[in-house]
Tab-separated table of C-alpha atoms (C1' of nucleotides) in Angstrom:
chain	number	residue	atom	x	y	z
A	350	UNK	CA	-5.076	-4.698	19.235
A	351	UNK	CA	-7.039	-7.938	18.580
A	352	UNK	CA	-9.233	-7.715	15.341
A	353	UNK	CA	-9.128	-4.169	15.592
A	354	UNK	CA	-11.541	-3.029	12.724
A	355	UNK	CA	-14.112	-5.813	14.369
A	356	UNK	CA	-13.743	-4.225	17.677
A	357	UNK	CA	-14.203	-1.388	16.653
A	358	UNK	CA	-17.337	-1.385	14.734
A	359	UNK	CA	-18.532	-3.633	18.183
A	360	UNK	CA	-18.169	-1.214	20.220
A	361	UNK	CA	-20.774	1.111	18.166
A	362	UNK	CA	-23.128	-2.077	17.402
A	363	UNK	CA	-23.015	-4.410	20.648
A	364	UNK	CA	-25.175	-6.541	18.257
A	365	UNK	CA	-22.259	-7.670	16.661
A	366	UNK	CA	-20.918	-9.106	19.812
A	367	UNK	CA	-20.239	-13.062	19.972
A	368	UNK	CA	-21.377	-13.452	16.260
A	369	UNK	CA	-19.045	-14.179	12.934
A	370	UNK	CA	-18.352	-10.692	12.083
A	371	UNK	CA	-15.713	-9.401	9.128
A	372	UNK	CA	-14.905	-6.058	8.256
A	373	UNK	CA	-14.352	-5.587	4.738
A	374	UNK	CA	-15.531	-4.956	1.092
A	375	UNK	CA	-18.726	-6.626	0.746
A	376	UNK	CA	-18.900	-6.118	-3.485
A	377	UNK	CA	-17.783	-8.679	-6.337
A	378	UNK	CA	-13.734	-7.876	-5.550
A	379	UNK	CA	-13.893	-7.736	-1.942
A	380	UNK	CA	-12.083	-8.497	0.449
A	381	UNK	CA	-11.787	-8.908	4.186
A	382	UNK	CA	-9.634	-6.793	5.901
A	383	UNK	CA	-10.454	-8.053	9.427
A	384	UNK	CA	-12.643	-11.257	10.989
A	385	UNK	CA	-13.642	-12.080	14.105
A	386	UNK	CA	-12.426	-14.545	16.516
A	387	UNK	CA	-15.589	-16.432	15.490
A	388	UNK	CA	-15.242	-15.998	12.023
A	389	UNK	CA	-11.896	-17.447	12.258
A	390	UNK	CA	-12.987	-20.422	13.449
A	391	UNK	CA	-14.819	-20.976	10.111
A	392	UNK	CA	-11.129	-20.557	8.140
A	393	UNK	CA	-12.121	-16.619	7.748
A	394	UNK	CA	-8.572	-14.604	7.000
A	395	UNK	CA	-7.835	-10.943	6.241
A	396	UNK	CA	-6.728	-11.008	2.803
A	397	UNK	CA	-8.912	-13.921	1.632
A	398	UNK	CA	-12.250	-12.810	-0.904
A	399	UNK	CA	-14.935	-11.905	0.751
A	400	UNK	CA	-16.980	-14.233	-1.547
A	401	UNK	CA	-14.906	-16.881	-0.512
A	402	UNK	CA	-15.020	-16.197	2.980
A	403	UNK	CA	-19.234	-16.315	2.462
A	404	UNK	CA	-18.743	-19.600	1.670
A	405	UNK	CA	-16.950	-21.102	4.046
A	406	UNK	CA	-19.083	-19.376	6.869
A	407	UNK	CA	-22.656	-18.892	5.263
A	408	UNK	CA	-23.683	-16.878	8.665
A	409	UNK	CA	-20.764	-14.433	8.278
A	410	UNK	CA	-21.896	-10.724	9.116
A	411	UNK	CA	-19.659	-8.297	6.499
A	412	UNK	CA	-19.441	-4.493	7.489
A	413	UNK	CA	-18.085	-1.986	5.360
A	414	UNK	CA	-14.903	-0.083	6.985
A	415	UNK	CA	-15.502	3.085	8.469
A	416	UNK	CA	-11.758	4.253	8.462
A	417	UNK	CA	-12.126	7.385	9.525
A	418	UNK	CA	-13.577	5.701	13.345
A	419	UNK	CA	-10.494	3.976	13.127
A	420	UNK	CA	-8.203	6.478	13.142
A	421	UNK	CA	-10.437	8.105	15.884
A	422	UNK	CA	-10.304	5.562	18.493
A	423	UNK	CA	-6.496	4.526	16.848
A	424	UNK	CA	-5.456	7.694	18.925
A	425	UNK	CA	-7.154	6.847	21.991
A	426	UNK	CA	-4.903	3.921	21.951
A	427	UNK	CA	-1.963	5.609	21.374
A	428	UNK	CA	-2.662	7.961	23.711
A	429	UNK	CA	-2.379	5.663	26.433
A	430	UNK	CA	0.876	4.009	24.792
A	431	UNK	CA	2.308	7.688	25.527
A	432	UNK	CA	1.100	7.862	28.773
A	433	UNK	CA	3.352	5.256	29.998
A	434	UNK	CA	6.383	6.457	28.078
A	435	UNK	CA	7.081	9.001	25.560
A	436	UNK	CA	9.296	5.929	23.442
A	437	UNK	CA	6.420	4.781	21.036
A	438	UNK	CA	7.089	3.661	17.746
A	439	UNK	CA	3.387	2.903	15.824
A	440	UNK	CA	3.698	0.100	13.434
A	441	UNK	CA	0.307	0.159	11.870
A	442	UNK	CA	-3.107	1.917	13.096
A	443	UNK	CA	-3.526	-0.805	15.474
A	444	UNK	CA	0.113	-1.578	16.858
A	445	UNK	CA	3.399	-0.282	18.641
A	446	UNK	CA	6.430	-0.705	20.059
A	447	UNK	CA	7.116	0.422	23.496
A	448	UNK	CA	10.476	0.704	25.096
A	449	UNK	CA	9.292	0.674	28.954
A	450	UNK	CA	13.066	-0.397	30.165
A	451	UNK	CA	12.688	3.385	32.058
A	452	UNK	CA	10.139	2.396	33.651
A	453	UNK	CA	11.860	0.327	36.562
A	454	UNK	CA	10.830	2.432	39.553
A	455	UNK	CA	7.092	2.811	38.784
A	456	UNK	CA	6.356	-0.813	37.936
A	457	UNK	CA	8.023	-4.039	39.879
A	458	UNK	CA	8.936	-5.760	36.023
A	459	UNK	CA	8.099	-5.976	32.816
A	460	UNK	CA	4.443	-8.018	33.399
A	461	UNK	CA	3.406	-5.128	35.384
A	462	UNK	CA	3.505	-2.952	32.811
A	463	UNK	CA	2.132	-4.603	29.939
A	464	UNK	CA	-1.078	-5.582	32.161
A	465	UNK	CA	-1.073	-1.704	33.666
A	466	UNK	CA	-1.099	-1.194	29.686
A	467	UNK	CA	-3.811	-3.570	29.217
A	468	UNK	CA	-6.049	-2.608	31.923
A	469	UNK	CA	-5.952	1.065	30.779
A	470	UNK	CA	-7.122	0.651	27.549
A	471	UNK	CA	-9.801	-1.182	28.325
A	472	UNK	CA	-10.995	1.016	30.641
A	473	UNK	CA	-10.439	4.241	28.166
A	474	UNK	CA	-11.202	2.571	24.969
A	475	UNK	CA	-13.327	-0.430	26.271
A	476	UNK	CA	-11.255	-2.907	23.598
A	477	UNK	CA	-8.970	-6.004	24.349
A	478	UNK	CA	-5.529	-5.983	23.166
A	479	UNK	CA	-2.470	-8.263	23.633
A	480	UNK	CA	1.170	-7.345	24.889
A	481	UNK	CA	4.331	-9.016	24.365
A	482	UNK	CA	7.154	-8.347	26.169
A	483	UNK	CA	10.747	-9.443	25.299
A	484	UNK	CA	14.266	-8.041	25.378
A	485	UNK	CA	13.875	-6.346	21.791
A	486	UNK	CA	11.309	-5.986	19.294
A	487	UNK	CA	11.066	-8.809	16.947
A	488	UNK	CA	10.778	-11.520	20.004
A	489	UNK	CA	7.767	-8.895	21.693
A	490	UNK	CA	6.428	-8.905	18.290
A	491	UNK	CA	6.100	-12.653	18.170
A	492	UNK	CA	5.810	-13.108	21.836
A	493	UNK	CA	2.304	-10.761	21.106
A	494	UNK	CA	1.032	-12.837	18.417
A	495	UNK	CA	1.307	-15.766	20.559
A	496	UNK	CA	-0.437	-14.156	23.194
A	497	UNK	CA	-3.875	-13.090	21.326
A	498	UNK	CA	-6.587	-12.865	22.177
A	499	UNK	CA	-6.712	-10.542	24.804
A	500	UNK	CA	-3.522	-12.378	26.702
A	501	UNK	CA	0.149	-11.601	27.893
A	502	UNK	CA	3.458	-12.869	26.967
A	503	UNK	CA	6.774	-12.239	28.533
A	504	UNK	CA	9.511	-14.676	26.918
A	505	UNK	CA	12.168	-14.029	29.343
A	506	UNK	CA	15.976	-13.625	27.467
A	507	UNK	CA	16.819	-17.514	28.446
A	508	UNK	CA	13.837	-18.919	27.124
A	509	UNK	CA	14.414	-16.924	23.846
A	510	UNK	CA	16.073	-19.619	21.928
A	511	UNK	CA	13.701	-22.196	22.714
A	512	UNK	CA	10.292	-19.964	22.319
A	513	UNK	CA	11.971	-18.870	18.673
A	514	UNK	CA	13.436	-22.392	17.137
A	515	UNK	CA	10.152	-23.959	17.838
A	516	UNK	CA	8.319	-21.691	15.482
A	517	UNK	CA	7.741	-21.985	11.672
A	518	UNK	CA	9.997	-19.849	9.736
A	519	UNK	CA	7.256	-17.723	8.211
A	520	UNK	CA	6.464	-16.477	11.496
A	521	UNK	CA	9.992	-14.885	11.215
A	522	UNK	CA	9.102	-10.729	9.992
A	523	UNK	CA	10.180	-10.136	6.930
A	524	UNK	CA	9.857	-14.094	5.346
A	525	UNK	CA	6.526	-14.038	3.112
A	526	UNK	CA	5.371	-16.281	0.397
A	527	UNK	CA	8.264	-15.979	-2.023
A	528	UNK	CA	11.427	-16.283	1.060
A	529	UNK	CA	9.393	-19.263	2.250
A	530	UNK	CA	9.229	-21.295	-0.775
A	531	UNK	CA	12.814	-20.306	-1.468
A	532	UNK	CA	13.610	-21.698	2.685
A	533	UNK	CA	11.587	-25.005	1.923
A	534	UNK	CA	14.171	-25.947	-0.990
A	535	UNK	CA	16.931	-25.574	1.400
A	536	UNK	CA	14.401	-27.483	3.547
A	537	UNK	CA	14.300	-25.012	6.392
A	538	UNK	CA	10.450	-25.754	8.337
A	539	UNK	CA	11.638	-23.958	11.722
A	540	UNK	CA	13.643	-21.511	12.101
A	541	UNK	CA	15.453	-23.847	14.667
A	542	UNK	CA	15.671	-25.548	11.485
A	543	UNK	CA	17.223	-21.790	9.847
A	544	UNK	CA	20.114	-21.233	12.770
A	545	UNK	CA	21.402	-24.344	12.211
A	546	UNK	CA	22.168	-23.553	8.383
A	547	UNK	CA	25.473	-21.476	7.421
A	548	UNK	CA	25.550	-18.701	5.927
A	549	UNK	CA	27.290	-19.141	2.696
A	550	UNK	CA	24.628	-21.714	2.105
A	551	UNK	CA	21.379	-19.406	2.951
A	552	UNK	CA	23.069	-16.033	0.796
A	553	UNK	CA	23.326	-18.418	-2.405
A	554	UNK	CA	19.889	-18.440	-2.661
A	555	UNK	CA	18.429	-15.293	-0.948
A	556	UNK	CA	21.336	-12.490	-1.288
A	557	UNK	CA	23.737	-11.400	1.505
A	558	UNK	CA	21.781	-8.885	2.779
A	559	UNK	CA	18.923	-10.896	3.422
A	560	UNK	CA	20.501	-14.187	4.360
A	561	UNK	CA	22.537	-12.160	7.174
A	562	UNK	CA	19.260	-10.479	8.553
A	563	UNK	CA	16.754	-13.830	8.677
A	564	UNK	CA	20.100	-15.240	10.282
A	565	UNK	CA	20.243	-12.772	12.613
A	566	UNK	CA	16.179	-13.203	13.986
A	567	UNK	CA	16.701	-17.172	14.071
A	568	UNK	CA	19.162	-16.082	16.453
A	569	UNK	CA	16.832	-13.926	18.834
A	570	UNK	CA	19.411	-11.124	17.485
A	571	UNK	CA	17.544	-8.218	17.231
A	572	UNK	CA	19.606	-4.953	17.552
A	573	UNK	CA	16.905	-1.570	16.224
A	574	UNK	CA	15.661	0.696	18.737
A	575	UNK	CA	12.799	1.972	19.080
A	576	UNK	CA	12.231	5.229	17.300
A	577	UNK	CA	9.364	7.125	18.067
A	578	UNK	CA	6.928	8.625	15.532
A	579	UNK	CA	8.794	9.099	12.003
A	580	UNK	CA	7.702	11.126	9.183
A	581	UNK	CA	5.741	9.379	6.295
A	582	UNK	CA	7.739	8.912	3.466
A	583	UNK	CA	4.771	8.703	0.842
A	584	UNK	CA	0.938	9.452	0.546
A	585	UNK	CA	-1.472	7.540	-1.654
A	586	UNK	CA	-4.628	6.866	-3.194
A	587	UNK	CA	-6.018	3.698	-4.660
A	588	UNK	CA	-9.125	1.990	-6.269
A	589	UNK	CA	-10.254	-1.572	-7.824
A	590	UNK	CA	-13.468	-0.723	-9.867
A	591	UNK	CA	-15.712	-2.728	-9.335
A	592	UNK	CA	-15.935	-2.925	-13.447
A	593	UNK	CA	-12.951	-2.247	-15.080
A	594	UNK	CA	-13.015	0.991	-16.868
A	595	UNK	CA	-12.723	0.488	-20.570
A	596	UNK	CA	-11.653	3.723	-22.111
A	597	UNK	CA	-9.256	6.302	-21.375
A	598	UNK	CA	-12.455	8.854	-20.573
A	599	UNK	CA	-13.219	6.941	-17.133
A	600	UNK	CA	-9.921	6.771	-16.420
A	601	UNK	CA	-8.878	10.281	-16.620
A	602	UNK	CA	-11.996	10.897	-15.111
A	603	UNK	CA	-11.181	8.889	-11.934
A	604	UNK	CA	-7.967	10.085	-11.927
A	605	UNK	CA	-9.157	13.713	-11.606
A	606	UNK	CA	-11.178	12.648	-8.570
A	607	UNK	CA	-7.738	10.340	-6.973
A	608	UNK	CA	-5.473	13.752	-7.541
A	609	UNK	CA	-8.075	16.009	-5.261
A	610	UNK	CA	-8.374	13.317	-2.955
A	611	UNK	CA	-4.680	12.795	-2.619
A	612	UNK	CA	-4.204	17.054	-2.739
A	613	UNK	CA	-6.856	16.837	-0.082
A	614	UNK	CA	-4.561	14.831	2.454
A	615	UNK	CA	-1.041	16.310	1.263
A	616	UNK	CA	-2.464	20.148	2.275
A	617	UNK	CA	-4.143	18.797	5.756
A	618	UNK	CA	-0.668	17.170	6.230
A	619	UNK	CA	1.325	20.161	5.437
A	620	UNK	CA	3.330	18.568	2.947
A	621	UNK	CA	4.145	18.217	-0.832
A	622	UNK	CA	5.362	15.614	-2.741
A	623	UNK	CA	8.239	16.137	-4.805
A	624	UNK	CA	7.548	12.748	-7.268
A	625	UNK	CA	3.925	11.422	-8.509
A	626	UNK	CA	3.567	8.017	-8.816
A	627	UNK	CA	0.621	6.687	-11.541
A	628	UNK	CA	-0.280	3.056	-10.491
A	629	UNK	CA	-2.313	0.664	-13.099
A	630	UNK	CA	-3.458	-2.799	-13.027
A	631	UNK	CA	-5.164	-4.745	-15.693
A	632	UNK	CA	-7.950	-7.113	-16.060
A	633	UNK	CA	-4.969	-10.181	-16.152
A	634	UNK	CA	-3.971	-8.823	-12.696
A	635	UNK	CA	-0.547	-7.061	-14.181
A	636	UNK	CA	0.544	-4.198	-12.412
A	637	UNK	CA	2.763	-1.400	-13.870
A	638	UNK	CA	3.657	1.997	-11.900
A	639	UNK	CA	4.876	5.177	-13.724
A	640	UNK	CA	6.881	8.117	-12.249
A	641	UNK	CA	8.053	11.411	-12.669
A	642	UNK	CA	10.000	13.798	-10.433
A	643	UNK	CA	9.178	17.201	-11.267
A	644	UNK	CA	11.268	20.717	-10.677
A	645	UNK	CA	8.687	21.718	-7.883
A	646	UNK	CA	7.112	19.848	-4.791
A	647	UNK	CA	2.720	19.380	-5.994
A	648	UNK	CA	0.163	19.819	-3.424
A	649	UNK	CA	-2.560	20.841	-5.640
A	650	UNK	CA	-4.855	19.077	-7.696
A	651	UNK	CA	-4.909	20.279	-10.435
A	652	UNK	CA	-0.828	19.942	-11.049
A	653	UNK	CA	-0.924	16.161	-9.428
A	654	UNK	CA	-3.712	15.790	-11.979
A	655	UNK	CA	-1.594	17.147	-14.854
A	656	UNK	CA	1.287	15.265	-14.306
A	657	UNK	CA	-0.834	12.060	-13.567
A	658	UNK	CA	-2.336	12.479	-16.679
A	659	UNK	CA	0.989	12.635	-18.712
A	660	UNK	CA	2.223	9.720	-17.249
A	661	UNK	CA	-0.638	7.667	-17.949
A	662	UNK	CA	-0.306	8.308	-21.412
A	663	UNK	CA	2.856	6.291	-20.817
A	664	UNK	CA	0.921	2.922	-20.404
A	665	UNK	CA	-0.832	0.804	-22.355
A	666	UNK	CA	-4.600	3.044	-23.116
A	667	UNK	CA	-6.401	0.480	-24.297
A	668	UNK	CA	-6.341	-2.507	-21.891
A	669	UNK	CA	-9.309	-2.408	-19.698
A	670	UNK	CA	-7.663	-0.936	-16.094
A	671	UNK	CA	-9.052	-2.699	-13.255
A	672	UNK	CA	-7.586	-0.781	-10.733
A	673	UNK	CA	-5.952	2.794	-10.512
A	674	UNK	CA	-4.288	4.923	-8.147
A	675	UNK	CA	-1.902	8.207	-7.613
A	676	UNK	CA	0.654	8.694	-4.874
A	677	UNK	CA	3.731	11.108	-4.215
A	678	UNK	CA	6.834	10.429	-2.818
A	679	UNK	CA	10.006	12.732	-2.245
A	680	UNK	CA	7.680	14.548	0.349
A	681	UNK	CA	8.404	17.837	1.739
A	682	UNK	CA	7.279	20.531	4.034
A	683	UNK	CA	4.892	22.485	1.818
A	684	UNK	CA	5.575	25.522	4.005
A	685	UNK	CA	9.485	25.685	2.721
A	686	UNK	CA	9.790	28.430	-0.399
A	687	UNK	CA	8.058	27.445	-3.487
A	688	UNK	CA	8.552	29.316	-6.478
A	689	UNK	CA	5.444	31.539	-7.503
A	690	UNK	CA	3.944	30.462	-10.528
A	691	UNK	CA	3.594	33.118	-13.363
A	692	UNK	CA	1.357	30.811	-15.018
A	693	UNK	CA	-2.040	31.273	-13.116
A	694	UNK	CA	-1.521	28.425	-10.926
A	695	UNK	CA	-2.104	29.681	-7.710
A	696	UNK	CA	-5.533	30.676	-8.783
A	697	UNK	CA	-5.992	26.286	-9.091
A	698	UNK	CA	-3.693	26.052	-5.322
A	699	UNK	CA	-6.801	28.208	-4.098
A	700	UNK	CA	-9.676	26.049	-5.185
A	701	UNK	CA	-7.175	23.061	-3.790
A	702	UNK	CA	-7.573	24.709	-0.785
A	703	UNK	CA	-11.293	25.034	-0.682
A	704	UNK	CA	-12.068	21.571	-1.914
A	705	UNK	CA	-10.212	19.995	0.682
A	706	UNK	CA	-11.585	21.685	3.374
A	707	UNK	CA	-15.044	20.876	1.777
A	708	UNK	CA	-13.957	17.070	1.555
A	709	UNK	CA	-12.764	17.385	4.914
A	710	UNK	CA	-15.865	18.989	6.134
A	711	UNK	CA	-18.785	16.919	4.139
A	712	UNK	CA	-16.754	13.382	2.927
A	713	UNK	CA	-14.696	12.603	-0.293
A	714	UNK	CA	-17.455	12.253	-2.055
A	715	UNK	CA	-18.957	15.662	-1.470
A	716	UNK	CA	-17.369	17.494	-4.024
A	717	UNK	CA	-15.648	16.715	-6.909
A	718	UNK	CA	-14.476	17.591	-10.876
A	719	UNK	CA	-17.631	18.302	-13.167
A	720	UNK	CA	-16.218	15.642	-15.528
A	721	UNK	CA	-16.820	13.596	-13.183
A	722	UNK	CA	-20.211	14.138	-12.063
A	723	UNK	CA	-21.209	13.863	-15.763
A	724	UNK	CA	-20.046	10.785	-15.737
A	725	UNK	CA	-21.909	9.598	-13.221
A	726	UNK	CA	-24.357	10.944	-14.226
A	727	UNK	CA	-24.237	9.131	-17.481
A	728	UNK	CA	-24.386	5.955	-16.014
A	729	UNK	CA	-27.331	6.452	-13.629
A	730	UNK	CA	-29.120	7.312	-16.844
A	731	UNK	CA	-29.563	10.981	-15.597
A	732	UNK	CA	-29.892	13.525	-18.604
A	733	UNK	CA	-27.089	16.393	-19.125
B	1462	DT	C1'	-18.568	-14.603	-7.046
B	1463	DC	C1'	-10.125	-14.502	-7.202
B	1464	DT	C1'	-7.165	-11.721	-5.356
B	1465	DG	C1'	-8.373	-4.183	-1.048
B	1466	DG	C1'	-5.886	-0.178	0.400
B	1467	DG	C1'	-2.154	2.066	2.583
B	1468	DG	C1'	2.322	1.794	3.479
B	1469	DT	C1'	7.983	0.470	3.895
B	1470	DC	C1'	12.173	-1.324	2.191
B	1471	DC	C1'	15.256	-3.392	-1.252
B	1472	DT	C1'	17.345	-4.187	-5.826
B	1473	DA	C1'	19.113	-3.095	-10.231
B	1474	DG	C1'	20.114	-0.448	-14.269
B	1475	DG	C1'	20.996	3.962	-16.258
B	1476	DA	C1'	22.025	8.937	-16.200
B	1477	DC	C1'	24.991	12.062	-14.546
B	1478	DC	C1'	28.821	14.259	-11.970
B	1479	DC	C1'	33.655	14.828	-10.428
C	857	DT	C1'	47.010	3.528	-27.645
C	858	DC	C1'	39.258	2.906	-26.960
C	859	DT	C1'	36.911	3.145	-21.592
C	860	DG	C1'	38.564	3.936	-13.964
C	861	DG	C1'	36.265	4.642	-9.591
C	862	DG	C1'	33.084	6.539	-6.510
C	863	DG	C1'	28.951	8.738	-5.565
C	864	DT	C1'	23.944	10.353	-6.026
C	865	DC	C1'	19.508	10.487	-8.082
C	866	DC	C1'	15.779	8.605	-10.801
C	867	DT	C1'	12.774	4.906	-12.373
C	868	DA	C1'	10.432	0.306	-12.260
C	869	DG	C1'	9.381	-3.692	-10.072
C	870	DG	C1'	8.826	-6.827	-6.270
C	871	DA	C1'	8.538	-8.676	-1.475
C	872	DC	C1'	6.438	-7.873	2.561
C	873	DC	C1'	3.517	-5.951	6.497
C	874	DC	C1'	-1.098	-4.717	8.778
DNA sequence: TCTGGGGTCCTAGGACCC
DNA sequence: TCTGGGGTCCTAGGACCC
């Protein structure tokens, strides 16, 4: 989908319609998470500050994501991916693979699929969206990217080579800022420039593993299938204060509130996570995780919370934490046998239960840990 | 007005087991 | 007669993607 958050919110406010729109956090540490077509003509990027996107395009409009709309009209989409062929594979909330080589009596070739594709979700969904079409996924991936906005590519198997060594190697998947700086001392630009290399010469300075997979792309070689629908391998919750919190009060505190949002969407999923992950980064932008796998899959709060808790006591307490967050990994179907706690904790797996479906029901923000409220409380200047 | 939030995959060392 | 080989799991960090 092209600027899919934009589109979106367009679609529910035609007044943003032809104007330099972002999506994104629009306090002191934003930052853009999608721009307009206009906007981009102004240097606006997802990623990039929102401040500093302000100031390169004085007339940018910033919304604040409504993620859960998203995920609404992100099945709409998907719905008509599956209605051409059950072999989907999502990528994000906005993109998929579709293997459509069954599709060879319905449709004369390839291009008359992706604009069938095309035509039917702007019909259903009223939003543009770009297909590329190639012999496997990485070239339809970068055959799409050079197709947007709101365009078709087909790069036919013998115009592969030439469609691929032409680009720069960072459009290659899996090359980011660290590969590429690496690549430019070997003084790889393209990745014509890549292919040509050997490679003994690329795995002495980026590993076997990886030098034989970037080969591999330059090459148009591009073997995975596509696998429909897997299972998510971890769940997680995080948040950049807009001030750092400076004592271990406020960030308990907002942990409490991270471990009943992240019980919240472990129960709706049916699942429970068999490791908790405690994420902190500082004011100097240094990041440090902490884990622990326990003895029993967690799905409620107030255990995610507990063990959260203990492994925060494992970092540093007195740097001021700038952003925090809680995840859990090792996930497993919550319905398997759990052993019944002695201890009283089922009573807490109840009130789990009801505060997600009240969170589910009214928002995140509708209910929450008393500590928490005090706090708040506290700083709107609100007496006890 | 410096740097979000939600993910996946890989690496590397250490514990532990046979 | 000082220290094999193979495997899995856990933990921490980092690169990368949308």
């Amino acid at each position: 989908m092209d600027a899919f958050f934009v589109e979106v919110e367009r679609l529910s406010d035609p007044s943003l319609v032809g104007k330099p729109v972002a999506v994104g956090g629009s306090g002191p540490r934003g930052v853009v998470a999608s721009a307009s077509y206009e906007a981009r003509r102004y240097g606006v990027r997802s990623a990039q500050p929102t401040a500093i996107a302000l100031r390169s395009c004085p007339s940018l409009i910033v919304v604040s994501p409504s993620h859960g709309r998203y995920g609404q009209v992100s099945e709409k989409v998907f719905a008509v991916f599956r209605s051409f062929t059950p072999l989907v594979e999502g990528l994000s909330v906005d993109e998929a693979f579709l293997d459509v080589s069954g599709l060879t009596r319905h449709f004369e070739g390839p291009g008359h699929v992706g604009a069938a594709i095309r035509e039917t979700i702007a019909a259903r969904v009223g939003l543009p969206a770009s297909v590329g079409i190639a012999a496997n996924k990485f070239v339809a991936k970068l055959a799409s990217e050079s197709a947007k906005p709101n365009g078709m590519r087909h790069v036919p198997v013998g115009e592969q080579t030439a469609f691929l060594h032409a680009l720069s190697v960072d459009a290659l998947w899996g090359v980011g800022p660290a590969t590429l700086a690496a690549l430019a001392r070997l003084g790889v630009e393209t990745v014509g420039d890549l292919a040509a290399l050997p490679e003994s010469s690329v795995s002495a300075s980026l590993g076997e593993a990886s030098a034989r997979h970037l080969l591999a792309l330059a090459n148009g070689d591009d073997p995975r299938p596509v696998v429909p629908d897997s299972e998510a391998k971890s769940i997680s919750v995080e948040e950049t204060f807009p001030d750092d919190l400076d004592s271990p009060e406020r960030v308990e505190a907002a942990l409490l509130a991270q471990a009943q949002r992240l019980a919240g969407r472990l129960r709706r999923s049916g699942l429970a996570a068999r490791t908790i992950v405690v994420k902190v980064r500082y004011e100097d932008f240094t990041t440090v995780t902490r884990s622990h796998t326990g003895d029993r899959p967690k799905d409620a709060a107030r255990e995610i919370f507990e063990a959260g808790r203990r492994l925060l006591e494992e970092t540093d307490r007195v740097r001021p934490v700038r952003l925090l967050g809680i995840g859990g990994h090792g996930l497993v179907d919550a319905g398997m046998p759990r052993q019944l706690s002695i201890d009283g904790n089922d009573r807490w797996d109840r009130i789990a239960d009801a505060v997600s479906d009240i969170s589910d029901r009214f928002g995140d923000s509708s209910i929450g840990p008393a500590r928490l409220a005090d706090t708040r409380n506290r700083e709107e200047g609100i007496d006890q």
